[in-house]
């Protein structure tokens, strides 16, 4: 009986630690994404290098689009993480693996699948998404 209790306790502790680890990665993924650009409240993070000037242009366009939409950025930074590497995408997308992007509200962290910042392209399951993107 004592062995069964220890096994159950070990299983529960393992599940709790796994959940806490996943939450920590989703809340603070910056160490997984080495390349970074910032404009106002928007931050762009990627696991592949990109041209800083082109990233700034893309963030400016994003600010412009959001300013003209019913969406409001609100206070604080809003972070977009581009997961180009397959293992990173699987890690941060969790059960939403087939999605083009996910947002785990209220973390203000948005995760996007493979993208080419320099070419201003986002790739979906079927290839590049044609402009204009919403």
C-alpha positions as YAML, in Angstrom:
chain: A
units: angstrom
residues:
- id: 1
  name: UNK
  ca: [0.00, 0.00, 0.00]
- id: 2
  name: UNK
  ca: [2.83, 2.36, 0.87]
- id: 3
  name: UNK
  ca: [4.51, 1.77, -2.50]
- id: 4
  name: UNK
  ca: [1.28, 2.61, -4.32]
- id: 5
  name: UNK
  ca: [0.97, 5.89, -2.38]
- id: 6
  name: UNK
  ca: [4.56, 6.80, -3.28]
- id: 7
  name: UNK
  ca: [3.94, 5.98, -6.94]
- id: 8
  name: UNK
  ca: [0.78, 8.08, -7.01]
- id: 9
  name: UNK
  ca: [2.51, 10.95, -5.22]
- id: 10
  name: UNK
  ca: [5.44, 10.73, -7.64]
- id: 11
  name: UNK
  ca: [3.04, 10.79, -10.59]
- id: 12
  name: UNK
  ca: [1.15, 13.81, -9.23]
- id: 13
  name: UNK
  ca: [4.38, 15.69, -8.49]
- id: 14
  name: UNK
  ca: [5.64, 14.91, -12.01]
- id: 15
  name: UNK
  ca: [2.44, 16.26, -13.57]
- id: 16
  name: UNK
  ca: [2.56, 19.42, -11.45]
- id: 17
  name: UNK
  ca: [6.23, 20.03, -12.35]
- id: 18
  name: UNK
  ca: [5.53, 19.45, -16.04]
- id: 19
  name: UNK
  ca: [2.62, 21.93, -15.94]
- id: 20
  name: UNK
  ca: [4.70, 24.50, -14.07]
- id: 21
  name: UNK
  ca: [7.56, 24.10, -16.56]
- id: 22
  name: UNK
  ca: [5.21, 24.57, -19.53]
- id: 23
  name: UNK
  ca: [3.68, 27.66, -17.92]
- id: 24
  name: UNK
  ca: [7.15, 29.11, -17.26]
- id: 25
  name: UNK
  ca: [8.22, 28.57, -20.88]
- id: 26
  name: UNK
  ca: [5.04, 30.22, -22.21]
- id: 27
  name: UNK
  ca: [5.32, 33.15, -19.79]
- id: 28
  name: UNK
  ca: [9.07, 33.73, -20.26]
- id: 29
  name: UNK
  ca: [10.16, 32.28, -23.63]
- id: 30
  name: UNK
  ca: [12.82, 34.94, -24.34]
- id: 31
  name: UNK
  ca: [15.82, 32.65, -23.68]
- id: 32
  name: UNK
  ca: [14.65, 30.42, -26.54]
- id: 33
  name: UNK
  ca: [14.62, 33.30, -29.05]
- id: 34
  name: UNK
  ca: [18.02, 34.98, -29.50]
- id: 35
  name: UNK
  ca: [17.10, 37.72, -31.99]
- id: 36
  name: UNK
  ca: [15.06, 40.73, -30.91]
- id: 37
  name: UNK
  ca: [13.66, 44.03, -32.22]
- id: 38
  name: UNK
  ca: [11.43, 46.56, -30.49]
- id: 39
  name: UNK
  ca: [9.20, 49.46, -31.51]
- id: 40
  name: UNK
  ca: [6.97, 51.15, -28.95]
- id: 41
  name: UNK
  ca: [4.97, 48.51, -27.07]
- id: 42
  name: UNK
  ca: [5.71, 45.84, -29.70]
- id: 43
  name: UNK
  ca: [8.57, 43.38, -29.40]
- id: 44
  name: UNK
  ca: [9.60, 40.87, -32.06]
- id: 45
  name: UNK
  ca: [11.62, 37.80, -31.07]
- id: 46
  name: UNK
  ca: [12.92, 35.10, -33.41]
- id: 47
  name: UNK
  ca: [15.10, 32.03, -33.29]
- id: 48
  name: UNK
  ca: [16.68, 33.09, -36.61]
- id: 49
  name: UNK
  ca: [18.56, 36.30, -37.40]
- id: 50
  name: UNK
  ca: [16.81, 39.09, -39.28]
- id: 51
  name: UNK
  ca: [17.57, 42.58, -40.57]
- id: 52
  name: UNK
  ca: [16.78, 45.10, -37.80]
- id: 53
  name: UNK
  ca: [15.62, 47.79, -40.27]
- id: 54
  name: UNK
  ca: [13.18, 45.39, -41.96]
- id: 55
  name: UNK
  ca: [11.89, 44.26, -38.57]
- id: 56
  name: UNK
  ca: [11.32, 47.91, -37.63]
- id: 57
  name: UNK
  ca: [9.37, 48.44, -40.87]
- id: 58
  name: UNK
  ca: [7.23, 45.39, -40.10]
- id: 59
  name: UNK
  ca: [6.58, 46.55, -36.53]
- id: 60
  name: UNK
  ca: [5.67, 50.04, -37.80]
- id: 61
  name: UNK
  ca: [3.19, 48.48, -40.23]
- id: 62
  name: UNK
  ca: [1.77, 46.38, -37.40]
- id: 63
  name: UNK
  ca: [1.37, 49.47, -35.19]
- id: 64
  name: UNK
  ca: [-0.37, 51.27, -38.06]
- id: 65
  name: UNK
  ca: [-2.79, 48.36, -38.64]
- id: 66
  name: UNK
  ca: [-3.62, 48.00, -34.95]
- id: 67
  name: UNK
  ca: [-4.19, 51.76, -34.59]
- id: 68
  name: UNK
  ca: [-6.83, 51.55, -37.33]
- id: 69
  name: UNK
  ca: [-8.55, 48.45, -35.99]
- id: 70
  name: UNK
  ca: [-10.97, 48.00, -33.09]
- id: 71
  name: UNK
  ca: [-8.16, 46.26, -31.19]
- id: 72
  name: UNK
  ca: [-6.37, 48.15, -28.48]
- id: 73
  name: UNK
  ca: [-2.84, 47.29, -27.40]
- id: 74
  name: UNK
  ca: [-3.29, 48.46, -23.83]
- id: 75
  name: UNK
  ca: [-0.45, 49.10, -21.43]
- id: 76
  name: UNK
  ca: [2.73, 47.10, -21.30]
- id: 77
  name: UNK
  ca: [4.77, 45.27, -23.89]
- id: 78
  name: UNK
  ca: [3.26, 42.91, -26.44]
- id: 79
  name: UNK
  ca: [5.65, 40.22, -27.59]
- id: 80
  name: UNK
  ca: [5.59, 38.24, -30.84]
- id: 81
  name: UNK
  ca: [7.79, 35.14, -30.99]
- id: 82
  name: UNK
  ca: [8.58, 33.53, -34.33]
- id: 83
  name: UNK
  ca: [9.20, 29.82, -33.86]
- id: 84
  name: UNK
  ca: [11.05, 28.72, -37.00]
- id: 85
  name: UNK
  ca: [12.60, 25.60, -35.52]
- id: 86
  name: UNK
  ca: [10.25, 22.65, -35.43]
- id: 87
  name: UNK
  ca: [11.04, 21.73, -31.81]
- id: 88
  name: UNK
  ca: [10.35, 25.31, -30.62]
- id: 89
  name: UNK
  ca: [7.04, 25.37, -32.43]
- id: 90
  name: UNK
  ca: [6.02, 22.08, -30.86]
- id: 91
  name: UNK
  ca: [7.08, 23.36, -27.45]
- id: 92
  name: UNK
  ca: [5.22, 26.69, -27.49]
- id: 93
  name: UNK
  ca: [2.19, 25.74, -29.57]
- id: 94
  name: UNK
  ca: [1.37, 22.77, -27.29]
- id: 95
  name: UNK
  ca: [-1.92, 21.21, -28.47]
- id: 96
  name: UNK
  ca: [-2.37, 23.98, -31.10]
- id: 97
  name: UNK
  ca: [0.46, 22.56, -33.20]
- id: 98
  name: UNK
  ca: [-1.35, 22.93, -36.56]
- id: 99
  name: UNK
  ca: [-2.21, 26.61, -36.03]
- id: 100
  name: UNK
  ca: [-0.39, 29.46, -37.78]
- id: 101
  name: UNK
  ca: [-0.18, 31.34, -34.50]
- id: 102
  name: UNK
  ca: [-1.34, 31.20, -30.89]
- id: 103
  name: UNK
  ca: [-1.95, 33.75, -28.16]
- id: 104
  name: UNK
  ca: [-2.08, 32.57, -24.57]
- id: 105
  name: UNK
  ca: [-4.06, 35.42, -22.99]
- id: 106
  name: UNK
  ca: [-3.29, 37.21, -20.64]
- id: 107
  name: UNK
  ca: [0.45, 36.58, -21.13]
- id: 108
  name: UNK
  ca: [0.73, 39.07, -24.02]
- id: 109
  name: UNK
  ca: [2.92, 36.56, -25.79]
- id: 110
  name: UNK
  ca: [1.95, 35.66, -29.34]
- id: 111
  name: UNK
  ca: [3.67, 32.75, -31.06]
- id: 112
  name: UNK
  ca: [3.85, 32.60, -34.85]
- id: 113
  name: UNK
  ca: [5.02, 29.68, -36.95]
- id: 114
  name: UNK
  ca: [7.84, 29.89, -39.50]
- id: 115
  name: UNK
  ca: [8.27, 33.42, -40.90]
- id: 116
  name: UNK
  ca: [10.76, 35.35, -42.99]
- id: 117
  name: UNK
  ca: [11.08, 38.79, -41.39]
- id: 118
  name: UNK
  ca: [13.40, 40.12, -44.11]
- id: 119
  name: UNK
  ca: [10.99, 39.03, -46.85]
- id: 120
  name: UNK
  ca: [7.88, 40.09, -44.86]
- id: 121
  name: UNK
  ca: [6.38, 36.61, -45.23]
- id: 122
  name: UNK
  ca: [4.54, 34.28, -42.91]
- id: 123
  name: UNK
  ca: [4.27, 30.62, -43.83]
- id: 124
  name: UNK
  ca: [1.17, 28.54, -43.18]
- id: 125
  name: UNK
  ca: [0.73, 24.80, -43.60]
- id: 126
  name: UNK
  ca: [0.32, 25.28, -47.37]
- id: 127
  name: UNK
  ca: [3.25, 27.68, -47.84]
- id: 128
  name: UNK
  ca: [3.60, 31.48, -47.82]
- id: 129
  name: UNK
  ca: [0.53, 33.49, -46.83]
- id: 130
  name: UNK
  ca: [-0.16, 36.05, -49.59]
- id: 131
  name: UNK
  ca: [-0.46, 39.76, -48.66]
- id: 132
  name: UNK
  ca: [-2.31, 41.60, -47.40]
- id: 133
  name: UNK
  ca: [-2.29, 39.76, -44.10]
- id: 134
  name: UNK
  ca: [-4.77, 40.81, -41.43]
...
